[in-house]
mmCIF file of C-alpha atoms in Angstrom:
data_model
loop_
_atom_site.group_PDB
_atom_site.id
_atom_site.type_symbol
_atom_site.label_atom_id
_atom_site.label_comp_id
_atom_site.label_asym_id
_atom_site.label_seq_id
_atom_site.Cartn_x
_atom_site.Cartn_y
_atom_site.Cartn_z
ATOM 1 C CA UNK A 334 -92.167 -23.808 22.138
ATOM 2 C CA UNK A 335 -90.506 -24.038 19.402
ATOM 3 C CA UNK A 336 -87.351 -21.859 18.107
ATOM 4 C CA UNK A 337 -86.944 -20.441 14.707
ATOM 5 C CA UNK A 338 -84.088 -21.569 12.550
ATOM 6 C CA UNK A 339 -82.328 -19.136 10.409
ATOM 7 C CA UNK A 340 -81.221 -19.803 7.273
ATOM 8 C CA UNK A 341 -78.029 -18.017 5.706
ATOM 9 C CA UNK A 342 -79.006 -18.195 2.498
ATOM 10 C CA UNK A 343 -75.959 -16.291 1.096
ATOM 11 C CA UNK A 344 -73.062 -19.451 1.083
ATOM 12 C CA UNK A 345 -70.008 -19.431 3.215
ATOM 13 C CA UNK A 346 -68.001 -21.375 0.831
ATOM 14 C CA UNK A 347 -68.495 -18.190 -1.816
ATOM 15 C CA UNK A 348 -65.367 -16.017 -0.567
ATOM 16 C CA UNK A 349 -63.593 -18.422 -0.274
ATOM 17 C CA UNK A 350 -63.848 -19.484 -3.613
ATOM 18 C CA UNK A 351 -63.156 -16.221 -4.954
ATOM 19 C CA UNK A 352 -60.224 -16.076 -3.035
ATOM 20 C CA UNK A 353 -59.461 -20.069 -4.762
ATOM 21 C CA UNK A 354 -59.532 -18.310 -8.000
ATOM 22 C CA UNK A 355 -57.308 -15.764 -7.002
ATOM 23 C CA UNK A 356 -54.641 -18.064 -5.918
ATOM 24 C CA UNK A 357 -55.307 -19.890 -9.141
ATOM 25 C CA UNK A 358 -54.677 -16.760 -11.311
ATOM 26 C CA UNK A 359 -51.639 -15.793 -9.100
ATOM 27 C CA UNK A 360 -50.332 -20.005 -9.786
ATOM 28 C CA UNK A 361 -50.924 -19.469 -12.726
ATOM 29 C CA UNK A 362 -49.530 -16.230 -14.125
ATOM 30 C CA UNK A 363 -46.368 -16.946 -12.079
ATOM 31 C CA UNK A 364 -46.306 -20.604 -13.621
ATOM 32 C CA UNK A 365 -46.445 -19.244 -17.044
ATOM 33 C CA UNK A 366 -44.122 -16.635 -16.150
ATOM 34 C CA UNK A 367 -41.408 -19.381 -15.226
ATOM 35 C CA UNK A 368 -42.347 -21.579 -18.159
ATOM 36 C CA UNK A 369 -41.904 -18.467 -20.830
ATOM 37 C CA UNK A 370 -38.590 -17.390 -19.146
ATOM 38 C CA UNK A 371 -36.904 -21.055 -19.188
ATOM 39 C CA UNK A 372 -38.636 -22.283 -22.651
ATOM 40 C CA UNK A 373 -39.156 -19.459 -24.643
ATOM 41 C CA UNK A 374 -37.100 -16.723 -22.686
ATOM 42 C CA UNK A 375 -36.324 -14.233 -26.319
ATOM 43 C CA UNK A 376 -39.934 -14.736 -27.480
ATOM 44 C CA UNK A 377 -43.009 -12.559 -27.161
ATOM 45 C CA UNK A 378 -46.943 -13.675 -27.690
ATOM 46 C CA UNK A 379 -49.811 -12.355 -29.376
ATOM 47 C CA UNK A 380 -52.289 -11.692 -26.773
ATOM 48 C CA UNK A 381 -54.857 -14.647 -28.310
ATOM 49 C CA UNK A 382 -51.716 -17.376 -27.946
ATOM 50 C CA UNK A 383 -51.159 -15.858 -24.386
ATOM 51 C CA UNK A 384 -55.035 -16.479 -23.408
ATOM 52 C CA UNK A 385 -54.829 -20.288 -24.871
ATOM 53 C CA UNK A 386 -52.014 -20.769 -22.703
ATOM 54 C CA UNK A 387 -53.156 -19.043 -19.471
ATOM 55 C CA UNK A 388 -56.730 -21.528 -20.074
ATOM 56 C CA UNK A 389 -54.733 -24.813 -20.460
ATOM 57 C CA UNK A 390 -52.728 -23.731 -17.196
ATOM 58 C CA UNK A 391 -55.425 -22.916 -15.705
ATOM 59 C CA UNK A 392 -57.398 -26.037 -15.915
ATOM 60 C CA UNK A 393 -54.025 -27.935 -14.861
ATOM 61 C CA UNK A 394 -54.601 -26.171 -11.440
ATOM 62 C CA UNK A 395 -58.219 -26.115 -11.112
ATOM 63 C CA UNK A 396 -57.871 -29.748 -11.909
ATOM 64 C CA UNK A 397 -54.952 -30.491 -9.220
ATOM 65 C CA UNK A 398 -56.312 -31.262 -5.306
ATOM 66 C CA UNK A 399 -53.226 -30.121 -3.737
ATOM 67 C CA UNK A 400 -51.999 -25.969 -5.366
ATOM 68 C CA UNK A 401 -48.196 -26.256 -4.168
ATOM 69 C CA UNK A 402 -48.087 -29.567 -5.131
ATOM 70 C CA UNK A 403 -49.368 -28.767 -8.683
ATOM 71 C CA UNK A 404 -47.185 -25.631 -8.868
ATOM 72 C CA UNK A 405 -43.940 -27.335 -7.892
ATOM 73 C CA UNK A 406 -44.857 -30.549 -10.309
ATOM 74 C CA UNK A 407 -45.495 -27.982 -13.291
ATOM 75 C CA UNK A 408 -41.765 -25.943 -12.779
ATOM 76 C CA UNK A 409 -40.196 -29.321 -12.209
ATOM 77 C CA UNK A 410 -41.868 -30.401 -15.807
ATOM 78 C CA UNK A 411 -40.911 -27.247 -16.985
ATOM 79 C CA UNK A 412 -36.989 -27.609 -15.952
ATOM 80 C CA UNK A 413 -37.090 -31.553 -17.433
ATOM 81 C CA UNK A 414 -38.261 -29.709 -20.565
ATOM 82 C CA UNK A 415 -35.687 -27.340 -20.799
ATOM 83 C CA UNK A 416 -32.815 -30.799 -20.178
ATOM 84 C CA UNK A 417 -34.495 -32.870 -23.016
ATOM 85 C CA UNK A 418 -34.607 -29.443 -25.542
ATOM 86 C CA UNK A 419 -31.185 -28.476 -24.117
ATOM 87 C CA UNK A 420 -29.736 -32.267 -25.020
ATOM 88 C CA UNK A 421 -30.007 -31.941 -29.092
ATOM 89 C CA UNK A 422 -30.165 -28.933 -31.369
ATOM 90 C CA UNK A 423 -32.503 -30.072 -33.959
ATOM 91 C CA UNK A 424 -35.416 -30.199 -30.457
ATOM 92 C CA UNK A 425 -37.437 -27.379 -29.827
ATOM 93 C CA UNK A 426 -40.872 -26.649 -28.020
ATOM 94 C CA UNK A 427 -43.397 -25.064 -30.294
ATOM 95 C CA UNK A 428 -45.522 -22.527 -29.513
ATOM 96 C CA UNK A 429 -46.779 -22.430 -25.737
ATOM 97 C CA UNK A 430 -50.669 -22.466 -27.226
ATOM 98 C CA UNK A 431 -49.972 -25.725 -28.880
ATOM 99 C CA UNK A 432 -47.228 -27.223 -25.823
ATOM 100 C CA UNK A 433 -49.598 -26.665 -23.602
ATOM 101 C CA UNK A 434 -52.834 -28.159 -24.956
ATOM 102 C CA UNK A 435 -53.752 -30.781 -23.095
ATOM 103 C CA UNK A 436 -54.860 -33.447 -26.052
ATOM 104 C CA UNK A 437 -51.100 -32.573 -27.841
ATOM 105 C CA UNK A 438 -49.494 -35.679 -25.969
ATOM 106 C CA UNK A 439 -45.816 -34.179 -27.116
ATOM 107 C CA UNK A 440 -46.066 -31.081 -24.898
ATOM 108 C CA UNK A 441 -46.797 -30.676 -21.317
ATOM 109 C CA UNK A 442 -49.065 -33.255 -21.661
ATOM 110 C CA UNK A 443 -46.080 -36.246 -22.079
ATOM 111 C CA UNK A 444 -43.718 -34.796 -19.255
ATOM 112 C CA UNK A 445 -46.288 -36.150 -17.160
ATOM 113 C CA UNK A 446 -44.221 -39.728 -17.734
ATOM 114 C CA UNK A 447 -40.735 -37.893 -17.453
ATOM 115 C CA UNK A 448 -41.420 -36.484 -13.717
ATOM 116 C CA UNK A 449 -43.333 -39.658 -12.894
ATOM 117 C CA UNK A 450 -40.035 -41.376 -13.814
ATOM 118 C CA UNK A 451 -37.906 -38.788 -11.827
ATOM 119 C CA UNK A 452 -40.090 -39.148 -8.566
ATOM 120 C CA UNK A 453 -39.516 -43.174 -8.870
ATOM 121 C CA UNK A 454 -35.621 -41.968 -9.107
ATOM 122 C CA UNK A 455 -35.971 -40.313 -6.134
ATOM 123 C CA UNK A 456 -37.829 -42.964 -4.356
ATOM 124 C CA UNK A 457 -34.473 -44.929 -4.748
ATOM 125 C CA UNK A 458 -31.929 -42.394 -4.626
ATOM 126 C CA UNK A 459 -32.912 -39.831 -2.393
ATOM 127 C CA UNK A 460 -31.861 -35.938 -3.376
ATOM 128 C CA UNK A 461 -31.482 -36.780 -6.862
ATOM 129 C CA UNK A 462 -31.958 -33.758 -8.753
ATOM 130 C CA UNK A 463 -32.989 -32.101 -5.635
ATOM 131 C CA UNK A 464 -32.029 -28.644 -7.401
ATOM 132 C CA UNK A 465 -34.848 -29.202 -9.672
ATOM 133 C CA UNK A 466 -37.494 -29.275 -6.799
ATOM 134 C CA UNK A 467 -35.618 -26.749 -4.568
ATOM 135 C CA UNK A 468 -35.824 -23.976 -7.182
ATOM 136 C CA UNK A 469 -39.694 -24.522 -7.724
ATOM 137 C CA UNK A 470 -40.385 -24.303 -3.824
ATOM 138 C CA UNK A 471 -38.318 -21.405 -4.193
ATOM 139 C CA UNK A 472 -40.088 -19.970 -6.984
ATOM 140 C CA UNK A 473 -43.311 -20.954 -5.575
ATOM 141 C CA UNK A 474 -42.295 -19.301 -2.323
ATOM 142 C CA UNK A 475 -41.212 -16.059 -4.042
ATOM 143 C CA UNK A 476 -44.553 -15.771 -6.505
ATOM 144 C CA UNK A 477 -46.612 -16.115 -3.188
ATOM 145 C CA UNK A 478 -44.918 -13.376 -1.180
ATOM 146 C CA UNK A 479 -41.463 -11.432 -3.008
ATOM 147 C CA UNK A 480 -39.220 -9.820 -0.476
ATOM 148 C CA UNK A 481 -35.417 -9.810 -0.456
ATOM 149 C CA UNK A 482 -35.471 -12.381 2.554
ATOM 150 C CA UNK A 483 -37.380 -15.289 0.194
ATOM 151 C CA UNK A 484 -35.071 -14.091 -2.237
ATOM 152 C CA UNK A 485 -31.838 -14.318 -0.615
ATOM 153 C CA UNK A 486 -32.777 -17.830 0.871
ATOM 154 C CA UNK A 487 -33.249 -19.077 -2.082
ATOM 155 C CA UNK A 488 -30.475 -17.706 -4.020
ATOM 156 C CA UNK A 489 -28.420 -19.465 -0.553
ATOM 157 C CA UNK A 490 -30.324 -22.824 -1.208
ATOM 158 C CA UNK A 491 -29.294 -22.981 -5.061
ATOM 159 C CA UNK A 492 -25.820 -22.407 -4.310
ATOM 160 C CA UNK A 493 -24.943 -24.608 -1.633
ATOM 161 C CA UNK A 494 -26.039 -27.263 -4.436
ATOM 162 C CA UNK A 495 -24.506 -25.626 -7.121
ATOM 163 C CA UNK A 496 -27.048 -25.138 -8.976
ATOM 164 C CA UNK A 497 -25.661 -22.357 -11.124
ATOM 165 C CA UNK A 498 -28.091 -22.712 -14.909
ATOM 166 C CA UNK A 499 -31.354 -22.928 -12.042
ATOM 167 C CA UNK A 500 -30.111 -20.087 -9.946
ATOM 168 C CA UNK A 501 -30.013 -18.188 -13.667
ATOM 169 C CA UNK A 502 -33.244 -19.137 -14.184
ATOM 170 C CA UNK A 503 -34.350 -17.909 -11.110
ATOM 171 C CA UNK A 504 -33.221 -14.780 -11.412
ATOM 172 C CA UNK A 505 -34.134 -14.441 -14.739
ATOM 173 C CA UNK A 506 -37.880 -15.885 -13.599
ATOM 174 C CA UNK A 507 -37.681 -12.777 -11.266
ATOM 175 C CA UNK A 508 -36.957 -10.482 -13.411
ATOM 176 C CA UNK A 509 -39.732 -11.344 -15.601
ATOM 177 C CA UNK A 510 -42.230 -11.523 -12.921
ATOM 178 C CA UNK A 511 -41.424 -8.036 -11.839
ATOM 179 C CA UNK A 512 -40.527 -6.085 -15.042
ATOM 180 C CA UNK A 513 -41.898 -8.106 -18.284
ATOM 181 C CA UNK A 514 -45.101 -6.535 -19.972
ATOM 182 C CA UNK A 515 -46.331 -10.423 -20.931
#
């Protein structure tokens, strides 16, 4: 005799998906959070230059297999950013719409290269510019679940290395997350 087979016809993989594109919109609000509060920390954003930029990093996650991986990559690109900028006065990152579009191969698109170079660094010298990567885990850790204990690890982390301009941008990365309107 033979058995019926039931068919679930509704699929399994559909929460978690939803809950995929949660964590993708949580990535990547807090990655444009740290991104506005390093590169263009006195600025604000019309809402239609906000939604450009929340797309492109949004497709840089839904494209990336591994989400902490991508997350970490993207602050690290973010902080190598902020050294080049940081190195001459006459450089400057134009508007996050434009930086972050991925055909304009002078914004986010070409640090690809520059932390390509810096994991090759750190293949041969290991824990060079370890405060770079320590403050996105941190950052990454603190987006995912804020408390005072993430927090004060961190903040513990980025001193022992003396990592005083990250440690800023940490806090100031936190402050924005909790208290900015964009």
């Amino acid at each position: 005799m033979r058995t019926a087979k039931i068919i679930d016809l509704a699929p399994h993989s559909q929460p978690g998906r939803k809950r995929q594109v949660v964590a993708i919109d949580k990535l990547s609000n807090a990655a444009w959070n740290f991104a506005h509060t390093i590169l263009w920390p006195q600025q604000t954003f019309c809402k239609e230059d906000l939604n450009g930029t929340l797309e492109s990093i949004q497709s840089y996650f839904e494209l990336s297999t591994d989400k902490k991986k991508a997350f970490t990559s993207f602050c690290e690109r973010i902080i190598l950013t902020d050294r080049y900028v940081s190195a001459r006065p006459e450089r400057y990152v134009p508007n996050p719409s434009v930086w972050f579009n991925r055909n304009y191969e002078f914004g986010f698109a070409g640090t690809k290269s520059w932390y390509q170079r810096l994991q090759l660094q750190r293949e041969e010298i290991p824990g060079y510019l370890q405060q770079s990567s320590v403050i996105a885990s941190c950052y990454l850790d603190y987006s995912l679940k804020p408390s005072a204990k993430v927090f004060t690890r961190c903040r513990k982390k980025l001193l022992e290395l003396k990592a005083y301009k990250l440690l800023q941008y940490f806090y100031n990365s936190i402050i924005h997350l909790n208290y900015s309107i964009q």
